[in-house]
Amino acid sequence: MPRLDVRIKTNLRARAVYATGPEQREEVVTIRELSLNGALVDQLRGHPDQTLTLLTELSPARQIRLQGDLVRRSGTKGSAVHFYYSDRNTTSALWHYISAQLQQQSTSHCPYCGNEGNAAEGQCGQCRQSLAFQDADYLDVHLLETLAARIQSRIPKLNADHCHKIIKYIDRELLNLQDRSTDQEFVGTCPTMLRVFSMINKVAGTDLNVLILGESGTGKELTARAIHQRSPRMDKPFVAFNCAAIPEGLLEAELFGYQRGSFTGAVDTKKGKFELADGGTIFLDEIGDLSPHLQAKLLRFLEDRIVERIGSKRGHRVDVRIIAATNCDIHQRLENGGFRDDLFFRLNAFCIKLPPLRERGGDKVVLARYIFRKISETGHFTPQGFSEEALKAISRHDWPGNVRELINKIRRAMVMAGSDLLEPADLELEPPAPTVAPTDLHRQVSKSKKEIVLAALEENNYVIARTARSLGISRPSLYSMMKKFKIEH
Ligand SMILES: Nc1ncnc2c1ncn2[C@@H]1O[C@H](COP(=O)(O)OP(=O)(O)OP(=O)(O)O)[C@@H](O)[C@H]1O
Ligand SMILES: [Mg+2]
């Protein structure tokens, strides 16, 4: 097999720094040959397997750090150092230097296999490696080939767990595929929920935009997923995006993407959610909170289906179905001018209104039993069911946090309870939990932030808007704290 990257002859002075052991040792060395993956170095005195960093200036005042292992020592040929994978900037700087030298050192020998060939043709006649070093995508191709070769050489060492992780990463992060096994059951037996199910089935086959209205925790996202999973777009991405979870200043970039360098911090070009959902469905949660500027941008997108990344003059046509949701009183927002009529009409081609849990009659108990069963499947818990009292308390309670509150109460009770049957007290339904005064985050300096946030969430039945208000912080800040403290919503 030919070498995987090209080496150039050079005469670069460098410092080799060994970082093994408590004391750092330095040597002045000369790099005789250099490639993206390694170097041949003179005057190295370390021993094989030692880790070291080579510090060198590829051009005046452009120092780079190349970390690697000393793999072989040789007095005559120079010691071989194999680099670890560096960050993108270092790799680019290194390639810039190597390709410039390659063009200067033009030789008739292929730098991969060493055979004499016509390098001017852009490809070695012998090993077929591309010799078009000046091509802008040369480095990208090289990275892909190196990755493939690395995987190939390590395949015997991979086990099923590794494969699982790799496949999941590729599906989720690179191909944006959804895990179908997450198709949760959608439970409902009351007449209103049966009507909702029939609406989901009817609208799924069409390409209409859908607006889902309902209080927090009533199953708006579940409804959106159910529509997508029953639609012809089911094999394409479903991208859920909560418009209230991201600070206003970053929303546009998240939704529409941006070009590298278009603002401070835009280190790389990034696709927005609309592009990621191309061919599939985008679920825009808490749409009622969009700023007038973003409402206008969304409306323009709905009219021409063209996404323009921030900083780009070229638009991309995107085929995406929009399902939007809100738990605010959208009609009041329309009346007071907080939400544009024209945008509302576009989003509201088909409307599904989810009833609050308190209006679902016997479904409270049906759902409680279903949730209990689901949680039981995840581990060993002492409780085996609900007491009669607990079922009555569940029916009586008005569940302001809806299904999410029911899930949280049952999950907590199953962990905490010590007897076979869950009692109302385990579910904190009776006697009513003592009311905690609204928590002001800044005053409670003695408690840990996590405790404060958890207590406030419980107090407010996990209703985000209300919890954020009680803590005196914004919703995006609350979401980011919950993420930081690993609090599930
Ligand atoms: N009818 C249902 N059957 C089974 N699970 C449900 C049902 N309704 C809601 N859930 C579950 O309750 C939780 C909350 O649902 P979901 O996130 O869809 O609500 P939401 O209306 O989007 O809430 P929010 O307004 O807070 O974003 C999820 O775990 C969901 O799977
Ligand atoms: Mg939601």
Short mmCIF file of N, CA and C and ligand atoms in Angstrom, two decimals, residues 184-188 193 197 214-223 242 283 285-286 327 354 360 367 370-371 403-404 407 462 464 479 489, ligand 1:
data_model
loop_
_atom_site.label_atom_id
_atom_site.label_comp_id
_atom_site.label_asym_id
_atom_site.label_seq_id
_atom_site.Cartn_x
_atom_site.Cartn_y
_atom_site.Cartn_z
N GLN A 184 -42.83 6.87 20.63
CA GLN A 184 -43.49 6.51 21.88
C GLN A 184 -44.97 6.25 21.65
N GLU A 185 -45.55 5.53 22.61
CA GLU A 185 -46.99 5.34 22.54
C GLU A 185 -47.68 6.64 22.88
N PHE A 186 -48.79 6.89 22.22
CA PHE A 186 -49.54 8.11 22.46
C PHE A 186 -50.85 7.65 23.10
N VAL A 187 -50.98 7.89 24.39
CA VAL A 187 -52.10 7.30 25.12
C VAL A 187 -53.28 8.26 25.21
N GLY A 188 -54.46 7.76 24.96
CA GLY A 188 -55.65 8.61 25.09
C GLY A 188 -56.89 7.80 24.76
N MET A 193 -59.36 13.21 22.92
CA MET A 193 -58.09 12.68 22.44
C MET A 193 -58.32 11.78 21.22
N PHE A 197 -56.39 12.09 17.67
CA PHE A 197 -55.72 11.02 16.92
C PHE A 197 -56.23 10.97 15.47
N GLY A 214 -51.76 24.16 22.92
CA GLY A 214 -52.01 23.39 24.14
C GLY A 214 -51.11 23.88 25.26
N GLU A 215 -51.57 23.66 26.46
CA GLU A 215 -50.78 24.07 27.62
C GLU A 215 -49.47 23.31 27.66
N SER A 216 -48.60 23.77 28.54
CA SER A 216 -47.31 23.11 28.68
C SER A 216 -47.49 21.66 29.15
N GLY A 217 -46.76 20.74 28.52
CA GLY A 217 -46.79 19.34 28.96
C GLY A 217 -47.99 18.56 28.47
N THR A 218 -48.72 19.08 27.49
CA THR A 218 -49.92 18.35 27.02
C THR A 218 -49.59 17.37 25.89
N GLY A 219 -48.35 17.41 25.38
CA GLY A 219 -47.98 16.46 24.33
C GLY A 219 -47.87 17.09 22.95
N LYS A 220 -47.46 18.36 22.90
CA LYS A 220 -47.38 19.02 21.59
C LYS A 220 -46.26 18.40 20.74
N GLU A 221 -45.12 18.17 21.39
CA GLU A 221 -44.01 17.59 20.62
C GLU A 221 -44.34 16.15 20.21
N LEU A 222 -45.00 15.43 21.10
CA LEU A 222 -45.40 14.06 20.79
C LEU A 222 -46.33 14.06 19.57
N THR A 223 -47.24 15.03 19.52
CA THR A 223 -48.17 15.15 18.39
C THR A 223 -47.39 15.41 17.10
N ASN A 242 -36.75 24.45 19.93
CA ASN A 242 -37.52 25.24 20.89
C ASN A 242 -37.08 26.70 20.80
N PHE A 283 -40.05 21.05 13.65
CA PHE A 283 -41.04 21.35 14.69
C PHE A 283 -40.55 22.58 15.44
N ASP A 285 -41.16 24.82 18.33
CA ASP A 285 -41.91 24.89 19.58
C ASP A 285 -41.84 26.32 20.13
N GLU A 286 -42.86 26.70 20.87
CA GLU A 286 -42.95 28.03 21.51
C GLU A 286 -42.76 29.14 20.47
N ASN A 327 -47.73 27.42 23.66
CA ASN A 327 -48.61 27.26 24.81
C ASN A 327 -49.12 28.62 25.28
N LEU A 354 -54.73 20.62 21.79
CA LEU A 354 -54.65 19.53 22.76
C LEU A 354 -55.32 19.94 24.06
N ARG A 360 -59.41 15.52 30.62
CA ARG A 360 -59.39 14.24 29.91
C ARG A 360 -60.02 13.10 30.69
N LEU A 367 -53.34 7.12 31.84
CA LEU A 367 -51.97 7.59 31.63
C LEU A 367 -51.06 7.24 32.81
N TYR A 370 -50.07 3.72 32.56
CA TYR A 370 -49.14 3.54 31.45
C TYR A 370 -47.74 4.04 31.84
N ILE A 371 -47.68 5.22 32.47
CA ILE A 371 -46.39 5.80 32.86
C ILE A 371 -45.72 4.90 33.90
N VAL A 403 -49.31 16.26 31.40
CA VAL A 403 -48.73 14.91 31.41
C VAL A 403 -47.30 14.94 31.98
N ARG A 404 -46.57 16.03 31.69
CA ARG A 404 -45.20 16.08 32.20
C ARG A 404 -45.18 16.07 33.72
N ILE A 407 -45.84 12.54 34.89
CA ILE A 407 -44.64 11.70 34.75
C ILE A 407 -43.66 12.00 35.90
N TYR A 462 -43.08 21.97 36.79
CA TYR A 462 -42.24 21.89 35.61
C TYR A 462 -42.75 22.76 34.45
N ILE A 464 -42.18 25.70 32.45
CA ILE A 464 -40.93 26.46 32.30
C ILE A 464 -41.15 27.97 32.48
N TYR A 479 -33.39 27.05 30.79
CA TYR A 479 -33.08 25.86 29.99
C TYR A 479 -31.59 25.54 30.08
N HIS A 489 -36.50 17.45 31.59
CA HIS A 489 -37.73 18.23 31.49
C HIS A 489 -38.88 17.31 31.14
N1 LIG B 1 -50.93 11.23 25.56
C1 LIG B 1 -49.70 10.92 25.94
N2 LIG B 1 -49.31 9.63 26.04
C2 LIG B 1 -48.09 9.29 26.45
N3 LIG B 1 -47.14 10.19 26.79
C3 LIG B 1 -47.46 11.50 26.70
C4 LIG B 1 -48.74 11.92 26.27
N4 LIG B 1 -48.76 13.27 26.27
C5 LIG B 1 -47.56 13.67 26.67
N5 LIG B 1 -46.76 12.62 26.93
C6 LIG B 1 -45.39 12.66 27.44
O1 LIG B 1 -45.30 13.82 28.28
C7 LIG B 1 -44.08 14.51 28.12
C8 LIG B 1 -44.38 15.93 27.66
O2 LIG B 1 -44.89 15.89 26.33
P1 LIG B 1 -44.43 16.95 25.22
O3 LIG B 1 -42.99 17.29 25.39
O4 LIG B 1 -44.87 16.45 23.90
O5 LIG B 1 -45.31 18.18 25.71
P2 LIG B 1 -45.31 19.68 25.21
O6 LIG B 1 -46.72 20.09 25.06
O7 LIG B 1 -44.42 19.81 24.00
O8 LIG B 1 -44.66 20.41 26.46
P3 LIG B 1 -44.01 21.89 26.54
O9 LIG B 1 -45.08 22.90 26.27
O10 LIG B 1 -43.51 21.97 27.94
O11 LIG B 1 -42.91 21.92 25.52
C9 LIG B 1 -43.28 13.72 27.12
O12 LIG B 1 -42.43 12.84 27.81
C10 LIG B 1 -44.34 12.93 26.35
O13 LIG B 1 -43.82 11.75 25.82
#
